[in-house]
Coordinates of C-alpha atoms and ligand atoms in Angstrom, one line a residue:
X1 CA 48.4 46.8 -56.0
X2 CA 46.3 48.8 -53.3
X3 CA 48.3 50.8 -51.0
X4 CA 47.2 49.1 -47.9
X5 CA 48.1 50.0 -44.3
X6 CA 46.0 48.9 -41.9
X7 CA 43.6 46.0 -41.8
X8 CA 40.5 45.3 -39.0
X9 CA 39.8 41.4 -38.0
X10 CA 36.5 41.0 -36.9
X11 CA 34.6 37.9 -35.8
X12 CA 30.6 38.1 -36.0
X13 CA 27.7 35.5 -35.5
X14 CA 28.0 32.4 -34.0
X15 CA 31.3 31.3 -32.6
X16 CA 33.2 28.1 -33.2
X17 CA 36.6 26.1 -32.5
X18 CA 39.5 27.8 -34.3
X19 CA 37.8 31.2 -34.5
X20 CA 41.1 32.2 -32.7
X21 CA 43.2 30.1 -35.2
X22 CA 41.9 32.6 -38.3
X23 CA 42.9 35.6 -36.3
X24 CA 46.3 34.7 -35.3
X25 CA 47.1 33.5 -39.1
X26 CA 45.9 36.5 -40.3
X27 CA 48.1 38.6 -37.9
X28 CA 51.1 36.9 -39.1
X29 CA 50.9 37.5 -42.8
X30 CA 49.7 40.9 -42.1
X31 CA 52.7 42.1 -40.4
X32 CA 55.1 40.0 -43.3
X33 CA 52.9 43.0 -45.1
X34 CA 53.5 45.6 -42.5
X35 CA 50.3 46.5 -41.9
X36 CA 49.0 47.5 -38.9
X37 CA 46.4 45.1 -37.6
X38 CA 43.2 46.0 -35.4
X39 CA 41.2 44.0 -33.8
X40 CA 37.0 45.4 -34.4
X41 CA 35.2 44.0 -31.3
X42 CA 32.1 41.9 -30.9
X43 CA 31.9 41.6 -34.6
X44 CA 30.0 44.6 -36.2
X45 CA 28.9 45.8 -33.2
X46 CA 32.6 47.3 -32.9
X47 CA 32.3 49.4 -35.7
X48 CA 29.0 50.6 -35.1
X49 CA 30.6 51.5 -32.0
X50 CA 34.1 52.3 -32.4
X51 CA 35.3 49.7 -30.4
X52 CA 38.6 48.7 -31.6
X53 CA 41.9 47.9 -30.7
X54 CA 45.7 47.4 -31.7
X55 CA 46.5 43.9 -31.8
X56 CA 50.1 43.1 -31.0
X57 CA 52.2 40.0 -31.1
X58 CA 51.3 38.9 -27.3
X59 CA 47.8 39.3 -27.9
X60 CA 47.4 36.3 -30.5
X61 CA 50.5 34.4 -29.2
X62 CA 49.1 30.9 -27.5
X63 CA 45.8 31.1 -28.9
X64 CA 45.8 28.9 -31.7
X65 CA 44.5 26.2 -29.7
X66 CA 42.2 27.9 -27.6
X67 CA 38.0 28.3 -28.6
X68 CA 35.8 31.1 -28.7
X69 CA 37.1 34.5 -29.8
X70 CA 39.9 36.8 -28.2
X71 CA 37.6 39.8 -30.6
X72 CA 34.2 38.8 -29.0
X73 CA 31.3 38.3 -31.0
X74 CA 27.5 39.3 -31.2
X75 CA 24.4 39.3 -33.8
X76 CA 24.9 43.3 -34.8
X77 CA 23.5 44.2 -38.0
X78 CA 24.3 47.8 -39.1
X79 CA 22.0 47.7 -42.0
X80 CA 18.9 47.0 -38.6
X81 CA 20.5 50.3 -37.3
X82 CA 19.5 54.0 -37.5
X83 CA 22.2 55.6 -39.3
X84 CA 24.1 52.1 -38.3
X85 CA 26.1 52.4 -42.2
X86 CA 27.3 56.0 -41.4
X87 CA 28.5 54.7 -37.8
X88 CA 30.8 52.0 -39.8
X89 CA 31.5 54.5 -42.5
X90 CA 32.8 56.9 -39.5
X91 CA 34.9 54.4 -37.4
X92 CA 36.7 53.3 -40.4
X93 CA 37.6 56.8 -41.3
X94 CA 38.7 57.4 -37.5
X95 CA 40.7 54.1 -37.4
X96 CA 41.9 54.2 -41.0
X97 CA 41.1 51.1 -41.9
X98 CA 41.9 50.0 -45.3
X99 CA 40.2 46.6 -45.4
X100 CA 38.6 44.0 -42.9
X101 CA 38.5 40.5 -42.5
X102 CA 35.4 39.1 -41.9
X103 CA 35.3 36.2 -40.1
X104 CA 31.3 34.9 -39.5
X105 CA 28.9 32.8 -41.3
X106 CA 26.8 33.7 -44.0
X107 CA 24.9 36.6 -42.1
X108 CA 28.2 38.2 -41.1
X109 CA 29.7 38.2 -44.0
X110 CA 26.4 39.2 -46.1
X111 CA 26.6 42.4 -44.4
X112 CA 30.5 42.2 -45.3
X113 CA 29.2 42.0 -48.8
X114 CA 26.7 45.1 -48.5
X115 CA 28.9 47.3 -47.6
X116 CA 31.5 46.5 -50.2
X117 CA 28.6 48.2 -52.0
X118 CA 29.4 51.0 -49.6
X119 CA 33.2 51.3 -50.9
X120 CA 34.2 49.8 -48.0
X121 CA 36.7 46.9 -48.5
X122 CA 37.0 43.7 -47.7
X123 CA 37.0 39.7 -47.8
X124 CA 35.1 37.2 -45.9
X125 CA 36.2 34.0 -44.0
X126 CA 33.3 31.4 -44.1
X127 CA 33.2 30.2 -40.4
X128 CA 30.4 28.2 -39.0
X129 CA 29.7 24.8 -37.2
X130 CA 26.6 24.7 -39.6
X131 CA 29.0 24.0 -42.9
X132 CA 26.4 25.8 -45.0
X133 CA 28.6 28.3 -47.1
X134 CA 27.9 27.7 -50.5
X135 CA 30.7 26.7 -52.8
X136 CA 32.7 25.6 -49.9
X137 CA 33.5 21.9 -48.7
X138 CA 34.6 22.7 -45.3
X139 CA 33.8 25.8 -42.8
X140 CA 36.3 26.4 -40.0
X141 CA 34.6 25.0 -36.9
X142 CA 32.9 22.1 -38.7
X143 CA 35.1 19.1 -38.2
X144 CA 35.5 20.1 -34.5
X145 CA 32.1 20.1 -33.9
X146 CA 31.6 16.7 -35.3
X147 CA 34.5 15.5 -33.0
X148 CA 32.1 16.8 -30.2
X149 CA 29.3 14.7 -31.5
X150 CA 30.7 11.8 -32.5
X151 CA 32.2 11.5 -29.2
X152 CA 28.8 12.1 -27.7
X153 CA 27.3 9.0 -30.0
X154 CA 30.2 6.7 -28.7
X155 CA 29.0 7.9 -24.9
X156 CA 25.4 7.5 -25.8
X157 CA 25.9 3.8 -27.2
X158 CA 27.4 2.5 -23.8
X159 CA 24.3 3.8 -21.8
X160 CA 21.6 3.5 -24.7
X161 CA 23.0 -0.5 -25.0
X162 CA 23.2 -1.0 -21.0
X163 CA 19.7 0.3 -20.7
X164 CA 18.2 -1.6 -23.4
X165 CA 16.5 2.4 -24.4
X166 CA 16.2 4.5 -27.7
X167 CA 18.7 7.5 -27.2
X168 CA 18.3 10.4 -29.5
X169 CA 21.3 13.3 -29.7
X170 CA 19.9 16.5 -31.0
X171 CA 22.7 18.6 -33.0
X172 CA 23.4 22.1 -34.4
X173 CA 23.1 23.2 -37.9
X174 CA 20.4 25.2 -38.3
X175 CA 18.3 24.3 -41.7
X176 CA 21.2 22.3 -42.3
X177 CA 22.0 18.7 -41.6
X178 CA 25.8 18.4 -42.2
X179 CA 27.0 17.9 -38.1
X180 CA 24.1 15.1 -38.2
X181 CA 25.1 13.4 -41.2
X182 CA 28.6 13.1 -41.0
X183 CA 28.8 12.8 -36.5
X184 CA 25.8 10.0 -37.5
X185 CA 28.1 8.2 -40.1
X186 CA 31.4 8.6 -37.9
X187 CA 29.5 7.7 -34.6
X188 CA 27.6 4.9 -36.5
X189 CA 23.8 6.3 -35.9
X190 CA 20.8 3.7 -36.0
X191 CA 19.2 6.6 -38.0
X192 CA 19.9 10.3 -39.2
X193 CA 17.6 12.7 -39.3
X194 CA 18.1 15.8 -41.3
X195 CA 15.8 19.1 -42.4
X196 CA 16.8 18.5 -46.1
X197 CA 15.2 15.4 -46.6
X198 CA 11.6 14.9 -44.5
X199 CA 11.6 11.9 -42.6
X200 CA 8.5 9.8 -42.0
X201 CA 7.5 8.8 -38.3
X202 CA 6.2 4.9 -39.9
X203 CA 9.8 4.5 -41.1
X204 CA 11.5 5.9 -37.5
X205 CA 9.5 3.3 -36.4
X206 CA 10.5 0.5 -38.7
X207 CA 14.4 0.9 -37.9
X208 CA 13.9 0.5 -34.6
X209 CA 11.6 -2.4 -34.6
X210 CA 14.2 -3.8 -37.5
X211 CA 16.3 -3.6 -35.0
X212 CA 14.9 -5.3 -32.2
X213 CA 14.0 -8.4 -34.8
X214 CA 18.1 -8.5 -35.0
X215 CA 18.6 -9.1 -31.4
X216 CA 19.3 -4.9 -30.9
X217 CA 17.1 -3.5 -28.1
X218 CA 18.4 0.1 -28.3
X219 CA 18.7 2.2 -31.1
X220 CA 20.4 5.8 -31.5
X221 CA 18.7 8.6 -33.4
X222 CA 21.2 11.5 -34.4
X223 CA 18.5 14.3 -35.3
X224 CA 19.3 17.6 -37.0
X225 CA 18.0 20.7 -35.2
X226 CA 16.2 21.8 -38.3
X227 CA 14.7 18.3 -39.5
X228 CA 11.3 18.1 -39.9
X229 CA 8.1 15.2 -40.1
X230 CA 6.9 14.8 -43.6
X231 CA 3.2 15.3 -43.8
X232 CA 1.1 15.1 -47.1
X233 CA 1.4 17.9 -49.0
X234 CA 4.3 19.3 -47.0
X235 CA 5.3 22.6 -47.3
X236 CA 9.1 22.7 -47.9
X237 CA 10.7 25.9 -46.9
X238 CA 12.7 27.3 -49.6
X239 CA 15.8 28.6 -47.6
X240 CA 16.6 32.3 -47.4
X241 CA 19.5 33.8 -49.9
X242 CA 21.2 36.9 -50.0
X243 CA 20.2 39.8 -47.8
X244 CA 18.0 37.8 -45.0
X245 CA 19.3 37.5 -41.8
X246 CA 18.3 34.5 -39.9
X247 CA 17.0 35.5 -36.2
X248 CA 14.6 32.4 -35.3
X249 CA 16.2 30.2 -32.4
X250 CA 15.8 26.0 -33.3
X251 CA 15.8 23.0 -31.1
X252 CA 13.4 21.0 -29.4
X253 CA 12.5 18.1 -32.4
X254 CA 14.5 15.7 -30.4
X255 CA 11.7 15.4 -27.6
X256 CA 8.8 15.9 -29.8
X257 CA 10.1 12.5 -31.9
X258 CA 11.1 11.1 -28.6
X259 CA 7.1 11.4 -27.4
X260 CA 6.4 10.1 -31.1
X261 CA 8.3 6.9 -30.4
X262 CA 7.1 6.3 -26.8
X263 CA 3.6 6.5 -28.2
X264 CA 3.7 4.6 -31.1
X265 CA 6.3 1.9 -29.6
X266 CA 6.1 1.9 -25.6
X267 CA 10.2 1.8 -25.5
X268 CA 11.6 4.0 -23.1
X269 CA 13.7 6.9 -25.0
X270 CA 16.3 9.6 -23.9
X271 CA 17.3 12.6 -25.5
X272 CA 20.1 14.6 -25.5
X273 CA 20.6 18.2 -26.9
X274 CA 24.2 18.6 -27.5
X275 CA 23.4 22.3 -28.1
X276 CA 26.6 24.9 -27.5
X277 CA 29.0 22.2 -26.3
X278 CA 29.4 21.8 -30.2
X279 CA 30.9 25.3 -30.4
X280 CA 32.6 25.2 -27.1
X281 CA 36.3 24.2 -26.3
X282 CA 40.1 23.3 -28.3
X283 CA 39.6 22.9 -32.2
X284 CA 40.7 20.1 -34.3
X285 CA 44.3 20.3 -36.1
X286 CA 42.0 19.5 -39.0
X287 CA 40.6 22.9 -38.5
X288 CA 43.6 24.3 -36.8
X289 CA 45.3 23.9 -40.6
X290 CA 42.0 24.9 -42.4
X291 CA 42.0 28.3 -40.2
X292 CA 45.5 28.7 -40.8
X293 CA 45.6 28.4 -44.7
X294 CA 42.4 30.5 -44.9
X295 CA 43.3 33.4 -42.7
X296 CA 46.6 33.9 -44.7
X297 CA 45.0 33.8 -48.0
X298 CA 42.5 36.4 -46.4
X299 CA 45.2 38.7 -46.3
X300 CA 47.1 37.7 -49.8
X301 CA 43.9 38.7 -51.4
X302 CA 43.7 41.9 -49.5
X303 CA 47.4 43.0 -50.6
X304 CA 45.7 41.8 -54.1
X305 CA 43.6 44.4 -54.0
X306 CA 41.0 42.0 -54.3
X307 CA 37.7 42.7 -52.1
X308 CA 34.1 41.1 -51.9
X309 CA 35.5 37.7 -52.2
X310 CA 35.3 34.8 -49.7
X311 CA 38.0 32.4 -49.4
X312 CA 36.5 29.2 -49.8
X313 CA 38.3 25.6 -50.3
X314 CA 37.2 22.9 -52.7
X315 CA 39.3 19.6 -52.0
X316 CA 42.5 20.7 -50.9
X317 CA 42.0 24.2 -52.8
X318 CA 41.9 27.5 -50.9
X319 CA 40.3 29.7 -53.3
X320 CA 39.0 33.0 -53.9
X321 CA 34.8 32.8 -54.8
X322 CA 32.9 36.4 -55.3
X323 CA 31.1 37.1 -52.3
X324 CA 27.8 37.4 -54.5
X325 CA 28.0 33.8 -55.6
X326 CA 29.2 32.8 -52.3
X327 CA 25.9 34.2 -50.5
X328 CA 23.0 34.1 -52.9
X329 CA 22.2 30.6 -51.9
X330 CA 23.6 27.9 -49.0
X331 CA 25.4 24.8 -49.7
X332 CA 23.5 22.0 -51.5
X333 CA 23.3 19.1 -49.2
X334 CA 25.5 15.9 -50.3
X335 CA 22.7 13.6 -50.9
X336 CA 25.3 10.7 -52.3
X337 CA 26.2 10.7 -48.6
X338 CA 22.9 10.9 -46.9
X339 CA 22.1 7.8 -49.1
X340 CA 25.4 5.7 -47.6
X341 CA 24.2 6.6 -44.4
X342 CA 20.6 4.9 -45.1
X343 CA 22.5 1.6 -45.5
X344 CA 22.6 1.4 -41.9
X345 CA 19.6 2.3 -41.1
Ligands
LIG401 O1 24.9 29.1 -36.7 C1 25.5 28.3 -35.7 C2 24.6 27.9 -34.6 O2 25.3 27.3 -33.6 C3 23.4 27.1 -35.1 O3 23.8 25.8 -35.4 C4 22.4 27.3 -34.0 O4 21.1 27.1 -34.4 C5 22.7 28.7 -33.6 O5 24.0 29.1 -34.0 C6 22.5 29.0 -32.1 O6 22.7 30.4 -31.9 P1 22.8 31.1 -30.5 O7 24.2 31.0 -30.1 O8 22.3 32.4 -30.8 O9 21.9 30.3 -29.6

């Protein structure tokens, strides 16, 4: 057993619904433990920095429903940093802290990992809308976002229907297509789009002609951020692993198929880009639960002693994966589902 006092929480990267929920679960089970709990601002930044602070009861009381993060976040990398290691190493000798939770998706917590090389201790908490954490079926933030867009497919069939149009709704994910597939399955989408599997502009084309033939003159199109046009001999990008840190900014394939279809068909289409509404606003009690269960195993493994781990789940599991095996790849897409959704299509 370590002899563990204080604990940091930090939250880095991209923010999502029940952020807040992992923080205040964690603060419970801490102080069961007696440890003091800090609160590292705007993710690593705060230790590069030395901006920390003492949370206490009233600061995470009434924020389990609440989105964003009461910690602030931000894209910091230390390891991009002159001297940025020895800044960390330095505030965690100032604060004394004994271990951190990291709370991020996979480029927060890959720099968790790196500076476990460091001696510096700690587990990670896979949270991202994008659901790409490897070895992990649900990340907290995922099932709220795909509340958001489902319930923007069930807006966009009134209008798309009334105006006889082809709507498309762009999503989040990155150079992954989970908030498509499953929003496009719950939201029943004329077609899903997503970056793992190419899609062919002849065969857009087909579904919504397919359609028209059944009496259906509208059509939604639920496009992944990250999908891309097959073309022959298409270069398929073979996704970054451990140690890369994702800057580039997607978005904008939901008008460039939109001028595609107008082109090839003449039908009038819309698009919508959901865009940061899907990180925005009250989480789930799916995720609510998810956040809960994770951030007090977080802090079980801590008082463990066990560091560089992630705390994944796999079916109703919360489990404890090495942070190497975590990170070295993302999250396989569930083609067996992708497939379903083609039989509406
Ligand atoms: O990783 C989460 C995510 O929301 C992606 O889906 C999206 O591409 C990206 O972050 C947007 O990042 P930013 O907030 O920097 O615009």
């Amino acid at each position: 057993m370590e002899s563990i006092k204080t604990i940091g929480i930090l939250t880095g990267g991209s923010d999502s619904p029940a952020t807040n929920a992992v923080i205040r679960a964690a603060f419970v089970k801490a102080k069961i433990y007696k440890y003091k709990v800090l609160g590292i601002k705007n993710g690593w930044d705060g230790l590069v920095n030395g901006n920390v602070i003492e949370l206490k009861r009233d600061l995470v009381s009434g924020i389990l429903s609440s989105g964003g993060t009461i910690l602030g976040s931000a894209r910091i990398n230390p390891f991009k940093i002159e001297n940025g290691v020895e800044m960390v190493k330095d505030n965690i000798r100032k604060f004394s802290i004994d271990s951190i939770v990291c709370v991020g998706g996979d480029e927060t917590n890959i720099i968790m990992h790196r500076l476990c090389q460091y001696n510096i201790k700690g587990v990670g908490i896979p949270q991202t809308i994008d659901n790409d954490i490897n070895l992990n079926d649900y990340s907290i933030g995922f099932d709220s976002a795909v509340e958001i867009a489902t319930d923007a497919i069930d807006k966009l069939h009134t209008t798309a229907s009334s105006h006889h149009r082809i709507m498309i709704l762009e999503v989040m994910g990155r150079e992954a297509g989970w908030i498509a597939l499953y929003a496009g399955i719950a939201g029943g989408a004329d077609l899903i789009l997503i970056p793992e599997v190419p899609f062919d502009y002849d065969y857009v084309v087909n579904v919504i002609e397919k359609r028209r033939e059944r009496g259906k003159d509208y059509s939604i199109i639920v496009v992944a951020e990250g999908a891309k046009p097959e073309e022959k001999n298409a270069h398929i990008e073979v996704k970054p692993g451990l140690n890369s840190i994702h800057q580039t900014q997607l978005g904008g394939i939901g008008n460039v198929i939109a001028r595609e279809i107008e082109k090839r068909t003449g039908y009038e289409t819309r698009v919508t880009v959901l865009g940061h509404l899907q990180r925005g606003g009250r989480p789930t009690a799916f995720d609510r639960i998810l956040a809960t269960r994770i951030g007090i195993k977080a802090v079980d493994l801590i008082h463990e002693g066990k560091f560089d781990y992630m705390v994944c789940n796999e079916g109703n599991l919360i489990k404890a994966e090495p942070m190497e095996k975590v990170l070295s790849d993302y999250k396989p897409m569930d083609l067996d589902l992708y497939e379903i959704s083609r039989i509406f299509h």
